[in-house]
Amino acid sequence: MMLGKSRLPAIKVKYLLLAWLGILIASWVIYMQYASYSELCRGHVCHMVICDHYRRGIISGSSCKALCDQRTLTLQRCMSTSSVHQVYSGLWKEKPVVIKCGIEDPVKTDGAPDSAVLRQEMTLFDKPTRGTSMDEFKEMLHSFLKANLGEQSSLSTLVDRVITLADVNEDGKVSLAEAKSIWALLQINEFLLMVALQEKEHTPKLLGFCGDLYVTERVTHSSLYRLEVPHYLQALVPEALSSSLNHWLAPAWPRRARITIGLLEFVEEVFHGSYGSFLICDASPYHVGYNSKYDCKMANLRSVTSEAVVRGFLRGRRCETNADCTYGRDCTATCDRLVKQCNTEVVQPNLAKVCVLLQDFLLFGAPSDLRGDLEKQLRTCVTLSGLASQMEVHHSLVLNNLKTLLWKKISNTQYS
């Protein structure tokens, strides 16, 4: 009994220290969460700037009245990962949507709302200028699309699509405010891709816009994985733990197979399409989503870029190593060390990058009778190289083999 009493104070101190440690960690997490939110989430600034421009007649758009006058388009949960790219879930006529807009880096402004509005008005909505004719505006659009998508025979069709989109009041004319709005939107890579790929099944639908703010359909699950550890907690949460939790939270394997088939179809859609080829330059599981029916939807297209833009970036670029020849996160070409310039051919095609994702997303929980074949197909897929001869034929063969393997397993079941 005496021994137990003598150890009691030490045990109390131990628990007290653990409690204090827990309080400190919890306080730090709450502070970081608040600091991160206040830094990243500035939708009120976005709303203020857009509506000020709209009321002054500088911009136009199909969503302006709903956002600024009727207040039927409202911003809700903040999903921003960058302070200059504001992303919010929202409601429009009681339907869930995603609202996206860009605002200037706070470091570049003096904090006064008027100066932010003035600076954005001067730079973002400076084209086209007053007096620009419709023919001149069409030529502007054609030159811009050619520079960003490459020389395509179908560009005139895309110009007509952009003009139709810009004509909000459907009077057959494009006002200066309408022209300024659509021009500002086209400078956003994701918006340009949504217009170019609007008929594709796996691209989110564009629902409306106001100035350079645009509204898209909400993808129910905006990532392949449900759990994303904040950057400030990554040191505390082992990768193996977060991976295990994501495996546990993931949909049933047949549903993951259905999502995968959709993702492979998207790779097909952006490979030599109507408006050229597009490259996935950040194949992250947090850019690929799916809806309630487990159909794949690209929740974030900002990492997808036209091949023409990537080649333009690489052409004539000075380099010492291959790392110097990287566009985005992982669109990498080889460095010609003799002339110290980048080659313009990206080494790893989209399919190989997607298969790297699928090795983790698709293999765990795979049916035992399929796992061996699936591993073999994915191993072949991740080694695909953009520089290989007959790459296009080989690429199509590997993609179709993977789709066929998965479809055979889930066809004629409730998951198909």
Short mmCIF file of C-alpha atoms in Angstrom, two decimals:
data_model
loop_
_atom_site.label_atom_id
_atom_site.label_comp_id
_atom_site.label_asym_id
_atom_site.label_seq_id
_atom_site.Cartn_x
_atom_site.Cartn_y
_atom_site.Cartn_z
CA MET A 1 0.00 0.00 0.00
CA MET A 2 2.81 2.44 0.85
CA LEU A 3 4.50 1.73 -2.51
CA GLY A 4 1.28 2.53 -4.40
CA LYS A 5 0.88 5.85 -2.52
CA SER A 6 4.43 6.94 -3.29
CA ARG A 7 3.92 6.36 -7.04
CA LEU A 8 0.60 8.21 -7.17
CA PRO A 9 1.98 11.79 -7.46
CA ALA A 10 4.33 10.74 -10.31
CA ILE A 11 1.42 9.20 -12.22
CA LYS A 12 -0.65 12.37 -11.69
CA VAL A 13 2.18 14.54 -13.04
CA LYS A 14 2.53 12.24 -16.04
CA TYR A 15 -1.17 12.52 -16.91
CA LEU A 16 -1.10 16.27 -16.29
CA LEU A 17 1.78 16.67 -18.74
CA LEU A 18 -0.02 14.55 -21.33
CA ALA A 19 -3.19 16.63 -20.88
CA TRP A 20 -1.21 19.87 -21.32
CA LEU A 21 0.50 18.44 -24.39
CA GLY A 22 -2.88 17.49 -25.86
CA ILE A 23 -4.24 20.99 -25.19
CA LEU A 24 -1.18 22.58 -26.81
CA ILE A 25 -1.44 20.39 -29.94
CA ALA A 26 -5.21 21.00 -30.22
CA SER A 27 -4.69 24.77 -29.80
CA TRP A 28 -1.98 24.75 -32.47
CA VAL A 29 -4.20 22.81 -34.91
CA ILE A 30 -7.13 25.22 -34.29
CA TYR A 31 -4.83 28.24 -34.78
CA MET A 32 -3.35 26.80 -38.00
CA GLN A 33 -6.83 26.00 -39.27
CA TYR A 34 -7.98 29.56 -38.57
CA ALA A 35 -4.82 31.12 -40.05
CA SER A 36 -5.08 28.92 -43.13
CA TYR A 37 -8.78 29.78 -43.58
CA SER A 38 -8.29 33.53 -43.20
CA GLU A 39 -5.37 33.48 -45.65
CA LEU A 40 -6.98 31.27 -48.30
CA CYS A 41 -10.66 32.20 -48.08
CA ARG A 42 -11.42 35.69 -49.32
CA GLY A 43 -14.67 35.15 -51.17
CA HIS A 44 -16.09 38.42 -49.78
CA VAL A 45 -13.36 40.32 -51.69
CA CYS A 46 -14.17 38.40 -54.86
CA HIS A 47 -17.89 39.14 -54.47
CA MET A 48 -17.24 42.83 -53.80
CA VAL A 49 -14.93 43.31 -56.82
CA ILE A 50 -17.16 41.42 -59.27
CA CYS A 51 -20.39 43.14 -58.22
CA ASP A 52 -18.75 46.57 -58.24
CA HIS A 53 -17.60 45.98 -61.84
CA TYR A 54 -21.04 44.69 -62.82
CA ARG A 55 -22.93 47.67 -61.34
CA ARG A 56 -20.55 50.06 -63.12
CA GLY A 57 -21.27 48.32 -66.45
CA ILE A 58 -17.68 47.16 -66.99
CA ILE A 59 -18.54 43.44 -67.07
CA SER A 60 -21.50 41.23 -67.86
CA GLY A 61 -22.48 37.58 -67.56
CA SER A 62 -25.30 35.09 -67.20
CA SER A 63 -24.77 34.84 -63.42
CA CYS A 64 -24.41 38.55 -62.57
CA LYS A 65 -28.02 39.26 -61.60
CA ALA A 66 -28.20 36.12 -59.47
CA LEU A 67 -24.94 36.96 -57.69
CA CYS A 68 -25.27 40.73 -57.20
CA ASP A 69 -28.98 41.67 -57.37
CA GLN A 70 -31.20 38.69 -56.62
CA ARG A 71 -28.70 36.96 -54.29
CA THR A 72 -29.90 33.57 -55.52
CA LEU A 73 -26.28 32.57 -56.22
CA THR A 74 -24.48 32.35 -52.87
CA LEU A 75 -21.00 31.31 -51.77
CA GLN A 76 -20.90 28.72 -48.99
CA ARG A 77 -18.04 26.39 -47.97
CA CYS A 78 -14.52 27.54 -48.86
CA MET A 79 -12.49 24.99 -50.87
CA SER A 80 -9.61 27.29 -51.89
CA THR A 81 -6.06 25.93 -51.90
CA SER A 82 -4.56 29.23 -53.08
CA SER A 83 -5.44 32.78 -52.03
CA VAL A 84 -5.46 33.97 -55.65
CA HIS A 85 -7.77 31.17 -56.84
CA GLN A 86 -10.96 31.37 -54.82
CA VAL A 87 -13.11 28.22 -54.91
CA TYR A 88 -16.40 27.85 -53.04
CA SER A 89 -19.26 25.41 -52.96
CA GLY A 90 -22.49 27.31 -53.31
CA LEU A 91 -26.17 27.30 -54.16
CA TRP A 92 -27.84 28.63 -57.30
CA LYS A 93 -31.63 28.39 -57.37
CA GLU A 94 -31.34 25.85 -54.53
CA LYS A 95 -29.05 23.60 -56.60
CA PRO A 96 -25.46 22.80 -55.48
CA VAL A 97 -22.75 24.44 -57.60
CA VAL A 98 -19.05 25.37 -57.47
CA ILE A 99 -18.06 29.04 -57.79
CA LYS A 100 -14.54 30.01 -58.89
CA CYS A 101 -12.86 33.37 -59.28
CA GLY A 102 -9.40 34.90 -59.14
CA ILE A 103 -8.25 37.83 -57.04
CA GLU A 104 -4.91 39.59 -56.86
CA ASP A 105 -2.23 38.47 -54.44
CA PRO A 106 -2.77 40.47 -51.21
CA VAL A 107 0.95 41.29 -51.14
CA LYS A 108 0.52 43.34 -54.30
CA THR A 109 -2.31 45.52 -53.00
CA ASP A 110 -2.22 48.15 -50.29
CA GLY A 111 -5.25 46.70 -48.55
CA ALA A 112 -7.72 49.34 -49.74
CA PRO A 113 -10.71 47.80 -51.56
CA ASP A 114 -10.85 50.70 -54.05
CA SER A 115 -7.23 50.20 -55.11
CA ALA A 116 -7.81 46.46 -55.61
CA VAL A 117 -10.86 47.18 -57.79
CA LEU A 118 -9.00 49.84 -59.79
CA ARG A 119 -5.94 47.65 -60.34
CA GLN A 120 -8.00 44.69 -61.47
CA GLU A 121 -10.09 46.89 -63.77
CA MET A 122 -6.93 48.29 -65.38
CA THR A 123 -5.26 44.93 -65.99
CA LEU A 124 -7.89 42.21 -66.22
CA PHE A 125 -10.68 43.96 -68.13
CA ASP A 126 -8.53 46.14 -70.39
CA LYS A 127 -9.33 44.20 -73.59
CA PRO A 128 -10.98 44.58 -76.01
CA THR A 129 -10.94 48.39 -76.09
CA ARG A 130 -13.89 50.59 -76.96
CA GLY A 131 -14.39 50.82 -80.71
CA THR A 132 -13.31 47.23 -81.45
CA SER A 133 -15.50 45.83 -84.23
CA MET A 134 -17.02 42.34 -84.17
CA ASP A 135 -14.69 41.21 -86.95
CA GLU A 136 -11.68 42.51 -85.02
CA PHE A 137 -12.87 40.75 -81.86
CA LYS A 138 -13.30 37.48 -83.76
CA GLU A 139 -9.77 37.85 -85.10
CA MET A 140 -8.52 38.49 -81.54
CA LEU A 141 -10.22 35.30 -80.39
CA HIS A 142 -8.89 33.26 -83.33
CA SER A 143 -5.29 34.40 -82.71
CA PHE A 144 -5.60 33.73 -78.97
CA LEU A 145 -7.02 30.23 -79.48
CA LYS A 146 -4.38 29.42 -82.10
CA ALA A 147 -1.62 30.47 -79.67
CA ASN A 148 -3.13 28.38 -76.85
CA LEU A 149 -4.42 25.31 -78.72
CA GLY A 150 -2.20 25.23 -81.79
CA GLU A 151 -3.20 25.40 -85.45
CA GLN A 152 -6.48 23.47 -85.67
CA SER A 153 -8.92 23.35 -88.57
CA SER A 154 -11.82 23.59 -86.11
CA LEU A 155 -10.80 26.89 -84.48
CA SER A 156 -13.46 28.91 -86.32
CA THR A 157 -16.12 26.63 -84.79
CA LEU A 158 -14.67 27.29 -81.33
CA VAL A 159 -14.65 31.06 -81.99
CA ASP A 160 -18.38 30.86 -82.81
CA ARG A 161 -18.95 28.88 -79.60
CA VAL A 162 -17.18 31.58 -77.56
CA ILE A 163 -19.20 34.36 -79.26
CA THR A 164 -22.47 32.53 -78.50
CA LEU A 165 -21.40 32.10 -74.87
CA ALA A 166 -20.47 35.80 -74.59
CA ASP A 167 -23.84 36.97 -75.97
CA VAL A 168 -25.63 36.76 -72.62
CA ASN A 169 -28.82 38.59 -73.66
CA GLU A 170 -28.97 36.62 -76.94
CA ASP A 171 -29.46 39.72 -79.11
CA GLY A 172 -27.01 38.54 -81.76
CA LYS A 173 -24.44 41.17 -80.72
CA VAL A 174 -21.59 41.23 -78.22
CA SER A 175 -21.44 44.36 -76.08
CA LEU A 176 -18.15 45.74 -74.76
CA ALA A 177 -18.96 44.45 -71.25
CA GLU A 178 -19.75 40.98 -72.64
CA ALA A 179 -16.55 40.97 -74.72
CA LYS A 180 -14.39 42.08 -71.77
CA SER A 181 -15.89 39.35 -69.56
CA ILE A 182 -15.36 36.48 -72.01
CA TRP A 183 -11.84 37.69 -72.85
CA ALA A 184 -10.90 37.77 -69.14
CA LEU A 185 -12.36 34.28 -68.65
CA LEU A 186 -10.41 32.82 -71.57
CA GLN A 187 -7.16 33.83 -69.83
CA ILE A 188 -8.06 31.18 -67.21
CA ASN A 189 -6.73 27.85 -68.44
CA GLU A 190 -9.49 25.82 -66.77
CA PHE A 191 -12.25 27.93 -68.33
CA LEU A 192 -10.70 27.62 -71.79
CA LEU A 193 -10.60 23.83 -71.38
CA MET A 194 -14.21 23.69 -70.18
CA VAL A 195 -15.31 25.54 -73.31
CA ALA A 196 -13.16 23.38 -75.61
CA LEU A 197 -14.22 20.12 -73.92
CA GLN A 198 -17.80 21.05 -72.99
CA GLU A 199 -19.36 18.15 -74.89
CA LYS A 200 -17.09 15.60 -73.19
CA GLU A 201 -18.73 13.38 -70.59
CA HIS A 202 -16.06 13.72 -67.91
CA THR A 203 -15.71 17.52 -67.94
CA PRO A 204 -17.84 19.42 -65.37
CA LYS A 205 -20.60 21.48 -66.99
CA LEU A 206 -20.17 25.25 -67.16
CA LEU A 207 -23.36 26.78 -65.75
CA GLY A 208 -22.70 30.51 -65.88
CA PHE A 209 -20.27 33.38 -65.33
CA CYS A 210 -19.96 37.03 -64.31
CA GLY A 211 -16.81 38.86 -65.32
CA ASP A 212 -14.01 36.40 -64.59
CA LEU A 213 -16.07 34.52 -61.98
CA TYR A 214 -17.59 31.29 -63.29
CA VAL A 215 -20.00 28.65 -61.98
CA THR A 216 -19.77 24.92 -62.64
CA GLU A 217 -21.71 21.85 -61.61
CA ARG A 218 -20.65 20.46 -58.25
CA VAL A 219 -18.88 17.11 -58.37
CA THR A 220 -20.17 15.11 -55.39
CA HIS A 221 -16.72 13.73 -54.54
CA SER A 222 -14.04 16.21 -55.63
CA SER A 223 -11.17 13.76 -55.06
CA LEU A 224 -10.37 10.08 -55.52
CA TYR A 225 -9.66 9.94 -51.76
CA ARG A 226 -11.86 11.31 -49.00
CA LEU A 227 -9.08 12.20 -46.57
CA GLU A 228 -6.57 14.91 -47.39
CA VAL A 229 -4.16 15.73 -44.56
CA PRO A 230 -3.49 19.52 -44.30
CA HIS A 231 0.13 20.42 -45.08
CA TYR A 232 0.78 21.59 -41.50
CA LEU A 233 -0.25 18.16 -40.12
CA GLN A 234 1.66 16.00 -42.62
CA ALA A 235 4.69 15.81 -40.32
CA LEU A 236 2.49 14.46 -37.50
CA VAL A 237 0.38 12.00 -39.54
CA PRO A 238 2.41 9.18 -41.15
CA GLU A 239 1.71 8.65 -44.84
CA ALA A 240 1.04 4.95 -44.20
CA LEU A 241 -1.74 5.90 -41.74
CA SER A 242 -3.46 8.36 -44.09
CA SER A 243 -3.15 5.83 -46.95
CA SER A 244 -4.70 3.07 -44.81
CA LEU A 245 -7.57 5.35 -43.78
CA ASN A 246 -8.21 6.28 -47.41
CA HIS A 247 -8.27 2.60 -48.38
CA TRP A 248 -10.79 1.95 -45.64
CA LEU A 249 -12.98 4.92 -46.68
CA ALA A 250 -12.81 4.19 -50.42
CA PRO A 251 -15.82 2.91 -52.41
CA ALA A 252 -16.22 -0.83 -53.04
CA TRP A 253 -13.80 -2.22 -55.65
CA PRO A 254 -16.40 -2.55 -58.48
CA ARG A 255 -17.27 1.12 -58.01
CA ARG A 256 -13.58 2.05 -58.12
CA ALA A 257 -13.35 0.05 -61.36
CA ARG A 258 -16.23 2.10 -62.79
CA ILE A 259 -14.51 5.38 -61.79
CA THR A 260 -11.28 4.09 -63.36
CA ILE A 261 -12.99 3.31 -66.68
CA GLY A 262 -14.27 6.90 -66.72
CA LEU A 263 -10.78 8.26 -65.99
CA LEU A 264 -9.34 6.18 -68.85
CA GLU A 265 -12.08 7.56 -71.12
CA PHE A 266 -11.05 11.10 -70.15
CA VAL A 267 -7.45 10.27 -71.16
CA GLU A 268 -8.87 9.19 -74.55
CA GLU A 269 -10.95 12.37 -74.83
CA VAL A 270 -7.97 14.72 -74.44
CA PHE A 271 -5.67 12.71 -76.74
CA HIS A 272 -5.92 14.12 -80.29
CA GLY A 273 -9.38 15.64 -79.84
CA SER A 274 -11.23 18.22 -81.94
CA TYR A 275 -9.07 21.04 -80.60
CA GLY A 276 -5.73 19.27 -80.34
CA SER A 277 -4.08 17.25 -77.57
CA PHE A 278 -4.02 18.15 -73.88
CA LEU A 279 -1.47 17.07 -71.27
CA ILE A 280 -2.15 16.30 -67.62
CA CYS A 281 0.68 18.18 -65.88
CA ASP A 282 -0.23 17.28 -62.30
CA ALA A 283 -1.74 13.82 -62.05
CA SER A 284 -2.96 14.21 -58.48
CA PRO A 285 -5.73 12.10 -56.93
CA TYR A 286 -7.11 15.40 -55.57
CA HIS A 287 -7.88 16.65 -59.10
CA VAL A 288 -9.98 13.63 -60.11
CA GLY A 289 -13.48 13.27 -58.73
CA TYR A 290 -16.69 11.30 -59.25
CA ASN A 291 -20.41 11.80 -58.84
CA SER A 292 -23.05 9.92 -56.86
CA LYS A 293 -23.34 7.35 -59.70
CA TYR A 294 -19.55 6.75 -59.59
CA ASP A 295 -19.00 8.36 -62.98
CA CYS A 296 -15.58 10.00 -63.19
CA LYS A 297 -15.56 13.82 -63.36
CA MET A 298 -12.43 15.97 -63.48
CA ALA A 299 -13.04 18.20 -60.47
CA ASN A 300 -10.03 20.40 -61.25
CA LEU A 301 -8.85 21.07 -64.81
CA ARG A 302 -6.22 23.65 -63.89
CA SER A 303 -3.48 21.03 -64.19
CA VAL A 304 -4.52 20.06 -67.74
CA THR A 305 -2.77 22.12 -70.45
CA SER A 306 -2.77 22.08 -74.23
CA GLU A 307 0.20 20.38 -75.87
CA ALA A 308 0.76 23.59 -77.88
CA VAL A 309 1.32 25.64 -74.69
CA VAL A 310 3.71 23.06 -73.20
CA ARG A 311 5.72 22.85 -76.45
CA GLY A 312 5.85 26.64 -76.60
CA PHE A 313 7.17 26.76 -73.03
CA LEU A 314 9.86 24.15 -73.78
CA ARG A 315 10.95 25.44 -77.21
CA GLY A 316 14.35 27.15 -76.92
CA ARG A 317 14.37 26.88 -73.11
CA ARG A 318 17.87 26.78 -71.59
CA CYS A 319 18.62 23.79 -69.36
CA GLU A 320 21.28 21.90 -67.45
CA THR A 321 19.20 18.87 -66.44
CA ASN A 322 15.81 17.34 -67.31
CA ALA A 323 14.34 19.03 -64.23
CA ASP A 324 14.83 22.39 -65.97
CA CYS A 325 12.51 21.14 -68.74
CA THR A 326 9.41 20.70 -66.58
CA TYR A 327 6.10 22.45 -67.15
CA GLY A 328 3.73 22.40 -64.17
CA ARG A 329 4.49 19.57 -61.75
CA ASP A 330 5.33 16.65 -64.02
CA CYS A 331 5.22 17.49 -67.75
CA THR A 332 8.92 16.84 -68.24
CA ALA A 333 10.98 16.71 -71.43
CA THR A 334 14.65 15.75 -71.86
CA CYS A 335 17.46 18.28 -71.83
CA ASP A 336 19.83 18.21 -74.80
CA ARG A 337 23.07 18.75 -72.89
CA LEU A 338 25.13 19.46 -76.02
CA VAL A 339 23.19 22.61 -76.91
CA LYS A 340 21.79 23.11 -73.38
CA GLN A 341 18.23 23.38 -74.64
CA CYS A 342 15.04 21.48 -73.84
CA ASN A 343 13.51 19.09 -76.35
CA THR A 344 9.81 19.79 -76.91
CA GLU A 345 8.52 16.21 -76.52
CA VAL A 346 7.17 15.37 -73.05
CA VAL A 347 8.58 12.01 -71.91
CA GLN A 348 5.69 10.56 -69.90
CA PRO A 349 2.25 10.44 -71.59
CA ASN A 350 -1.01 11.05 -69.72
CA LEU A 351 -1.84 7.35 -69.53
CA ALA A 352 1.38 6.46 -67.70
CA LYS A 353 0.72 9.18 -65.08
CA VAL A 354 -2.86 8.03 -64.59
CA CYS A 355 -1.71 4.42 -64.16
CA VAL A 356 0.65 5.51 -61.36
CA LEU A 357 -2.45 6.80 -59.55
CA LEU A 358 -4.38 3.63 -60.30
CA GLN A 359 -1.73 1.36 -58.80
CA ASP A 360 -2.79 2.65 -55.38
CA PHE A 361 -6.46 3.38 -56.09
CA LEU A 362 -7.36 0.17 -57.93
CA LEU A 363 -5.15 -2.64 -56.63
CA PHE A 364 -6.16 -2.79 -52.97
CA GLY A 365 -9.21 -5.01 -52.53
CA ALA A 366 -9.07 -6.17 -56.17
CA PRO A 367 -10.64 -9.62 -56.84
CA SER A 368 -8.03 -12.36 -56.47
CA ASP A 369 -8.78 -13.84 -59.91
CA LEU A 370 -8.10 -10.48 -61.53
CA ARG A 371 -5.26 -9.07 -59.45
CA GLY A 372 -2.38 -10.75 -61.32
CA ASP A 373 -3.54 -9.54 -64.75
CA LEU A 374 -4.33 -6.09 -63.36
CA GLU A 375 -0.86 -5.69 -61.82
CA LYS A 376 0.75 -6.78 -65.08
CA GLN A 377 -1.32 -4.33 -67.16
CA LEU A 378 -0.57 -1.44 -64.79
CA ARG A 379 3.17 -2.23 -64.78
CA THR A 380 3.18 -2.06 -68.57
CA CYS A 381 1.18 1.15 -68.47
CA VAL A 382 3.43 3.10 -66.06
CA THR A 383 6.48 2.42 -68.25
CA LEU A 384 4.93 4.00 -71.38
CA SER A 385 7.16 6.68 -72.84
CA GLY A 386 6.13 9.58 -75.05
CA LEU A 387 9.35 9.23 -77.03
CA ALA A 388 8.89 5.60 -78.04
CA SER A 389 8.23 4.84 -81.72
CA GLN A 390 4.69 3.65 -82.42
CA MET A 391 3.75 5.23 -79.07
CA GLU A 392 0.28 6.18 -80.27
CA VAL A 393 -0.62 2.62 -81.28
CA HIS A 394 0.94 1.16 -78.13
CA HIS A 395 -0.82 3.80 -75.99
CA SER A 396 -4.25 2.90 -77.45
CA LEU A 397 -3.59 -0.83 -77.06
CA VAL A 398 -2.62 -0.56 -73.38
CA LEU A 399 -5.59 1.73 -72.62
CA ASN A 400 -8.10 -0.55 -74.35
CA ASN A 401 -6.68 -3.66 -72.66
CA LEU A 402 -7.13 -2.04 -69.25
CA LYS A 403 -10.68 -0.89 -70.00
CA THR A 404 -11.65 -4.32 -71.37
CA LEU A 405 -10.21 -6.13 -68.33
CA LEU A 406 -12.19 -3.96 -65.91
CA TRP A 407 -15.38 -3.86 -67.94
CA LYS A 408 -15.52 -7.66 -68.26
CA LYS A 409 -15.39 -7.91 -64.47
CA ILE A 410 -18.19 -5.44 -63.70
CA SER A 411 -20.44 -5.77 -66.77
CA ASN A 412 -23.82 -7.39 -66.19
CA THR A 413 -23.64 -6.51 -62.49
CA GLN A 414 -25.35 -3.77 -60.45
CA TYR A 415 -22.14 -1.71 -60.75
CA SER A 416 -22.25 -1.40 -64.56
#
